[in-house]
Amino acid sequence: DIQMTQSPASLSASLGETVTIECRASEDIYNGLAWYQQKPGKSPQLLIYNANSLHTGVPSRFSGSGSGTQYSLKINSLQSEDVASYFCQQYYNYPTFGGGTKLELK
Amino acid sequence: QIQLVQSGPELKKPGESLKISCKASGYTFTDYAMQWVKQAPGKGLQYMGWINTQTGKPTYADDFKERFVFSLETSASTAYLQINNLKNEDTATYFCAPGEVPFAYWGQGTLVTVSS
């Protein structure tokens, strides 16, 4: 299985700040990567697919980038509603998820 | 719109079995496979596998080849996850999600608690 290493595990940021979360795959996943947002007690919501494509209805302050084994999710101008956990998922091979990043307000 | 409604929370003892349901609406049930994902308390997401809604053939991830059974009731647009011989480590929220990866739609999750 492809291992996904996500960092940081937790993150504290201020409103309006830019935040970056990273995922590293154990092998090349050829942009087969998605990012999800999960709020407490809720199901995950798709934000980004194919590494850099914004899912329908997702605010443009979210963006994804990367290639090969290194990928990142950037949130520009952090809003209070962005407080959540974020997970990456590779689907180049049998799907696997990163360990998650818990984003809190400073 | 596509909706997935899962059955309610379960409290079970080790060794018991349970069956979680996932009722789909807003699309033709057999157009998309049904996927299952586990999330242990305070932990990340773990892909369990999927079931072909046209043939009923399940495919399980390595960690879920024993004790876990995916099934369908196509006439009711419902998918099921059965867990046999429950263990403490099965305590988790289980999600269903239709279609291919990545998952644009998710059920609300079913919390399963296994405790003696």
mmCIF file of C-alpha atoms in Angstrom:
data_model
loop_
_atom_site.group_PDB
_atom_site.id
_atom_site.type_symbol
_atom_site.label_atom_id
_atom_site.label_comp_id
_atom_site.label_asym_id
_atom_site.label_seq_id
_atom_site.Cartn_x
_atom_site.Cartn_y
_atom_site.Cartn_z
ATOM 1 C CA ASP A 1 0.000 0.000 0.000
ATOM 2 C CA ILE A 2 1.063 3.591 -0.620
ATOM 3 C CA GLN A 3 1.726 5.376 2.670
ATOM 4 C CA MET A 4 0.653 9.000 3.048
ATOM 5 C CA THR A 5 2.549 11.118 5.571
ATOM 6 C CA GLN A 6 0.706 14.310 6.422
ATOM 7 C CA SER A 7 2.155 17.292 8.291
ATOM 8 C CA PRO A 8 1.763 19.001 10.577
ATOM 9 C CA ALA A 9 -0.515 16.912 12.799
ATOM 10 C CA SER A 10 -1.887 20.085 14.331
ATOM 11 C CA LEU A 11 -1.721 23.732 13.450
ATOM 12 C CA SER A 12 -2.756 26.944 15.118
ATOM 13 C CA ALA A 13 -3.265 30.046 12.976
ATOM 14 C CA SER A 14 -4.869 33.479 13.146
ATOM 15 C CA LEU A 15 -7.818 34.759 11.139
ATOM 16 C CA GLY A 16 -6.666 36.109 7.779
ATOM 17 C CA GLU A 17 -3.469 34.082 7.847
ATOM 18 C CA THR A 18 -2.345 31.741 5.051
ATOM 19 C CA VAL A 19 -2.023 28.099 6.073
ATOM 20 C CA THR A 20 -0.266 25.243 4.285
ATOM 21 C CA ILE A 21 -0.695 21.527 4.950
ATOM 22 C CA GLU A 22 1.507 18.953 3.279
ATOM 23 C CA CYS A 23 1.267 15.319 2.286
ATOM 24 C CA ARG A 24 4.073 13.105 1.160
ATOM 25 C CA ALA A 25 3.416 9.814 -0.622
ATOM 26 C CA SER A 26 5.710 6.800 -0.304
ATOM 27 C CA GLU A 27 5.840 6.616 -4.100
ATOM 28 C CA ASP A 28 4.755 8.655 -7.109
ATOM 29 C CA ILE A 29 0.959 9.009 -7.145
ATOM 30 C CA TYR A 30 0.749 10.972 -10.414
ATOM 31 C CA ASN A 31 -1.566 13.671 -9.022
ATOM 32 C CA GLY A 32 -4.097 11.096 -7.794
ATOM 33 C CA LEU A 33 -4.651 13.091 -4.617
ATOM 34 C CA ALA A 34 -7.657 14.597 -2.877
ATOM 35 C CA TRP A 35 -8.065 16.835 0.153
ATOM 36 C CA TYR A 36 -11.016 16.646 2.544
ATOM 37 C CA GLN A 37 -12.237 18.891 5.341
ATOM 38 C CA GLN A 38 -13.951 17.333 8.356
ATOM 39 C CA LYS A 39 -15.666 19.244 11.137
ATOM 40 C CA PRO A 40 -16.387 17.553 14.502
ATOM 41 C CA GLY A 41 -19.247 15.085 14.323
ATOM 42 C CA LYS A 42 -19.594 15.493 10.563
ATOM 43 C CA SER A 43 -18.595 13.478 7.538
ATOM 44 C CA PRO A 44 -15.593 14.573 5.447
ATOM 45 C CA GLN A 45 -16.219 17.036 2.629
ATOM 46 C CA LEU A 46 -14.251 16.970 -0.619
ATOM 47 C CA LEU A 47 -12.244 20.132 -1.247
ATOM 48 C CA ILE A 48 -9.672 19.305 -3.924
ATOM 49 C CA TYR A 49 -9.243 16.424 -6.374
ATOM 50 C CA ASN A 50 -6.567 15.516 -8.900
ATOM 51 C CA ALA A 51 -4.161 17.438 -6.667
ATOM 52 C CA ASN A 52 -5.222 20.900 -7.827
ATOM 53 C CA SER A 53 -8.860 20.896 -9.001
ATOM 54 C CA LEU A 54 -11.341 22.705 -6.777
ATOM 55 C CA HIS A 55 -14.501 20.717 -6.050
ATOM 56 C CA THR A 56 -17.818 22.387 -6.861
ATOM 57 C CA GLY A 57 -18.862 24.969 -4.308
ATOM 58 C CA VAL A 58 -15.551 25.092 -2.464
ATOM 59 C CA PRO A 59 -14.322 28.635 -1.762
ATOM 60 C CA SER A 60 -11.440 29.807 -3.928
ATOM 61 C CA ARG A 61 -9.280 30.511 -0.867
ATOM 62 C CA PHE A 62 -8.581 26.761 -0.914
ATOM 63 C CA SER A 63 -6.016 25.532 -3.402
ATOM 64 C CA GLY A 64 -3.986 22.405 -3.997
ATOM 65 C CA SER A 65 -0.633 21.895 -5.635
ATOM 66 C CA GLY A 66 2.165 19.407 -6.004
ATOM 67 C CA SER A 67 3.324 16.504 -8.086
ATOM 68 C CA GLY A 68 5.142 13.209 -7.776
ATOM 69 C CA THR A 69 5.261 12.400 -4.083
ATOM 70 C CA GLN A 70 4.831 15.893 -2.590
ATOM 71 C CA TYR A 71 1.491 17.708 -2.328
ATOM 72 C CA SER A 72 0.094 20.617 -0.394
ATOM 73 C CA LEU A 73 -3.188 22.278 0.512
ATOM 74 C CA LYS A 74 -3.149 26.042 0.984
ATOM 75 C CA ILE A 75 -5.842 28.073 2.684
ATOM 76 C CA ASN A 76 -5.591 31.785 2.000
ATOM 77 C CA SER A 77 -7.082 34.336 4.365
ATOM 78 C CA LEU A 78 -8.154 31.852 7.046
ATOM 79 C CA GLN A 79 -11.785 32.164 8.119
ATOM 80 C CA SER A 80 -13.355 30.938 11.369
ATOM 81 C CA GLU A 81 -15.388 28.343 9.454
ATOM 82 C CA ASP A 82 -12.142 26.752 8.270
ATOM 83 C CA VAL A 83 -11.450 25.383 11.752
ATOM 84 C CA ALA A 84 -11.582 21.654 11.094
ATOM 85 C CA SER A 85 -9.456 18.606 10.456
ATOM 86 C CA TYR A 86 -7.999 18.105 7.003
ATOM 87 C CA PHE A 87 -7.078 14.808 5.357
ATOM 88 C CA CYS A 88 -5.278 13.949 2.162
ATOM 89 C CA GLN A 89 -6.142 10.787 0.226
ATOM 90 C CA GLN A 90 -4.251 9.171 -2.610
ATOM 91 C CA TYR A 91 -6.202 7.223 -5.201
ATOM 92 C CA TYR A 92 -3.533 6.427 -7.760
ATOM 93 C CA ASN A 93 -3.415 3.026 -6.143
ATOM 94 C CA TYR A 94 -5.676 1.373 -3.560
ATOM 95 C CA PRO A 95 -6.967 4.406 -1.604
ATOM 96 C CA THR A 96 -5.122 5.456 1.511
ATOM 97 C CA PHE A 97 -5.450 8.525 3.701
ATOM 98 C CA GLY A 98 -2.998 10.750 5.476
ATOM 99 C CA GLY A 99 -3.130 10.940 9.260
ATOM 100 C CA GLY A 100 -4.888 14.305 9.288
ATOM 101 C CA THR A 101 -4.166 17.862 10.375
ATOM 102 C CA LYS A 102 -6.223 19.545 13.075
ATOM 103 C CA LEU A 103 -6.476 23.278 12.368
ATOM 104 C CA GLU A 104 -7.343 25.589 15.235
ATOM 105 C CA LEU A 105 -7.540 29.341 15.668
ATOM 106 C CA LYS A 106 -4.754 31.074 17.532
ATOM 107 C CA GLN B 1 -29.725 15.609 -4.847
ATOM 108 C CA ILE B 2 -27.679 12.637 -3.786
ATOM 109 C CA GLN B 3 -28.268 11.645 -0.160
ATOM 110 C CA LEU B 4 -26.962 8.815 1.952
ATOM 111 C CA VAL B 5 -28.783 8.089 5.204
ATOM 112 C CA GLN B 6 -27.131 5.633 7.557
ATOM 113 C CA SER B 7 -28.622 3.733 10.472
ATOM 114 C CA GLY B 8 -28.261 4.954 14.021
ATOM 115 C CA PRO B 9 -25.574 4.397 16.654
ATOM 116 C CA GLU B 10 -24.933 0.919 18.003
ATOM 117 C CA LEU B 11 -23.671 -0.324 21.358
ATOM 118 C CA LYS B 12 -22.504 -3.910 21.273
ATOM 119 C CA LYS B 13 -20.510 -6.376 23.359
ATOM 120 C CA PRO B 14 -17.377 -8.136 22.128
ATOM 121 C CA GLY B 15 -18.239 -11.228 20.114
ATOM 122 C CA GLU B 16 -21.595 -9.912 18.937
ATOM 123 C CA SER B 17 -22.475 -8.987 15.363
ATOM 124 C CA LEU B 18 -24.112 -5.960 13.827
ATOM 125 C CA LYS B 19 -25.353 -4.716 10.489
ATOM 126 C CA ILE B 20 -25.217 -1.057 9.464
ATOM 127 C CA SER B 21 -27.402 0.243 6.660
ATOM 128 C CA CYS B 22 -26.786 3.008 4.139
ATOM 129 C CA LYS B 23 -29.852 4.085 2.164
ATOM 130 C CA ALA B 24 -29.164 6.031 -1.015
ATOM 131 C CA SER B 25 -31.445 8.434 -2.840
ATOM 132 C CA GLY B 26 -31.191 11.034 -5.574
ATOM 133 C CA TYR B 27 -29.515 8.777 -8.118
ATOM 134 C CA THR B 28 -29.828 5.330 -9.660
ATOM 135 C CA PHE B 29 -28.390 3.049 -6.997
ATOM 136 C CA THR B 30 -26.742 0.669 -9.426
ATOM 137 C CA ASP B 31 -24.927 3.447 -11.294
ATOM 138 C CA TYR B 32 -22.236 3.727 -8.627
ATOM 139 C CA ALA B 33 -20.306 1.365 -6.422
ATOM 140 C CA MET B 34 -20.652 1.827 -2.668
ATOM 141 C CA GLN B 35 -17.505 2.429 -0.667
ATOM 142 C CA TRP B 36 -16.964 2.094 3.089
ATOM 143 C CA VAL B 37 -14.590 4.033 5.350
ATOM 144 C CA LYS B 38 -13.758 3.561 9.045
ATOM 145 C CA GLN B 39 -12.773 6.305 11.470
ATOM 146 C CA ALA B 40 -11.718 5.257 14.953
ATOM 147 C CA PRO B 41 -12.291 7.847 17.715
ATOM 148 C CA GLY B 42 -9.898 10.753 17.357
ATOM 149 C CA LYS B 43 -8.133 8.975 14.535
ATOM 150 C CA GLY B 44 -7.801 9.256 10.797
ATOM 151 C CA LEU B 45 -9.748 7.644 8.001
ATOM 152 C CA GLN B 46 -9.242 4.064 6.877
ATOM 153 C CA TYR B 47 -10.522 2.732 3.560
ATOM 154 C CA MET B 48 -12.392 -0.550 4.006
ATOM 155 C CA GLY B 49 -13.291 -1.444 0.435
ATOM 156 C CA TRP B 50 -16.282 -1.354 -1.872
ATOM 157 C CA ILE B 51 -19.142 -3.324 -3.337
ATOM 158 C CA ASN B 52 -20.162 -3.406 -6.982
ATOM 159 C CA THR B 53 -23.834 -2.454 -6.889
ATOM 160 C CA GLN B 54 -24.516 -4.120 -10.235
ATOM 161 C CA THR B 55 -23.036 -7.520 -9.460
ATOM 162 C CA GLY B 56 -22.958 -7.504 -5.669
ATOM 163 C CA LYS B 57 -19.279 -8.437 -5.672
ATOM 164 C CA PRO B 58 -17.433 -7.016 -2.671
ATOM 165 C CA THR B 59 -13.764 -6.065 -2.535
ATOM 166 C CA TYR B 60 -12.146 -5.712 0.867
ATOM 167 C CA ALA B 61 -9.009 -3.867 1.914
ATOM 168 C CA ASP B 62 -6.456 -6.131 3.588
ATOM 169 C CA ASP B 63 -7.399 -5.144 7.140
ATOM 170 C CA PHE B 64 -11.055 -5.941 6.515
ATOM 171 C CA LYS B 65 -10.976 -9.347 4.832
ATOM 172 C CA GLU B 66 -11.985 -11.163 7.998
ATOM 173 C CA ARG B 67 -15.268 -10.522 9.899
ATOM 174 C CA PHE B 68 -16.517 -7.764 7.550
ATOM 175 C CA VAL B 69 -19.249 -8.299 4.956
ATOM 176 C CA PHE B 70 -20.609 -5.833 2.405
ATOM 177 C CA SER B 71 -24.051 -6.579 0.978
ATOM 178 C CA LEU B 72 -26.911 -4.948 -0.892
ATOM 179 C CA GLU B 73 -30.668 -4.722 -1.033
ATOM 180 C CA THR B 74 -30.884 -3.200 -4.477
ATOM 181 C CA SER B 75 -34.672 -2.938 -4.510
ATOM 182 C CA ALA B 76 -34.387 -0.667 -1.475
ATOM 183 C CA SER B 77 -31.316 1.244 -2.736
ATOM 184 C CA THR B 78 -29.553 0.180 0.426
ATOM 185 C CA ALA B 79 -26.059 -1.055 1.146
ATOM 186 C CA TYR B 80 -25.093 -2.891 4.317
ATOM 187 C CA LEU B 81 -21.941 -3.371 6.335
ATOM 188 C CA GLN B 82 -21.978 -6.360 8.648
ATOM 189 C CA ILE B 83 -19.297 -6.853 11.282
ATOM 190 C CA ASN B 84 -19.071 -10.272 12.918
ATOM 191 C CA ASN B 85 -17.358 -11.261 16.159
ATOM 192 C CA LEU B 86 -16.991 -7.632 17.227
ATOM 193 C CA LYS B 87 -13.782 -6.548 18.939
ATOM 194 C CA ASN B 88 -12.993 -3.461 21.004
ATOM 195 C CA GLU B 89 -10.920 -2.093 18.123
ATOM 196 C CA ASP B 90 -14.035 -2.027 15.932
ATOM 197 C CA THR B 91 -15.225 0.948 17.970
ATOM 198 C CA ALA B 92 -15.423 3.643 15.298
ATOM 199 C CA THR B 93 -17.651 5.668 13.024
ATOM 200 C CA TYR B 94 -18.340 3.954 9.735
ATOM 201 C CA PHE B 95 -19.142 5.942 6.607
ATOM 202 C CA CYS B 96 -20.601 4.907 3.277
ATOM 203 C CA ALA B 97 -19.785 6.836 0.105
ATOM 204 C CA PRO B 98 -21.053 6.138 -3.398
ATOM 205 C CA GLY B 99 -19.058 6.335 -6.579
ATOM 206 C CA GLU B 100 -15.423 6.388 -7.437
ATOM 207 C CA VAL B 101 -12.592 7.851 -5.432
ATOM 208 C CA PRO B 102 -12.423 10.701 -4.500
ATOM 209 C CA PHE B 103 -15.641 10.738 -2.531
ATOM 210 C CA ALA B 104 -17.892 13.684 -3.281
ATOM 211 C CA TYR B 105 -20.766 12.301 -1.225
ATOM 212 C CA TRP B 106 -20.757 10.684 2.201
ATOM 213 C CA GLY B 107 -23.301 9.266 4.586
ATOM 214 C CA GLN B 108 -23.546 10.948 7.967
ATOM 215 C CA GLY B 109 -21.704 8.091 9.620
ATOM 216 C CA THR B 110 -22.749 5.383 12.079
ATOM 217 C CA LEU B 111 -21.039 5.264 15.470
ATOM 218 C CA VAL B 112 -20.350 1.750 16.667
ATOM 219 C CA THR B 113 -19.229 1.260 20.250
ATOM 220 C CA VAL B 114 -17.964 -2.141 21.364
ATOM 221 C CA SER B 115 -17.670 -2.510 25.111
ATOM 222 C CA SER B 116 -18.194 -5.229 27.676
#
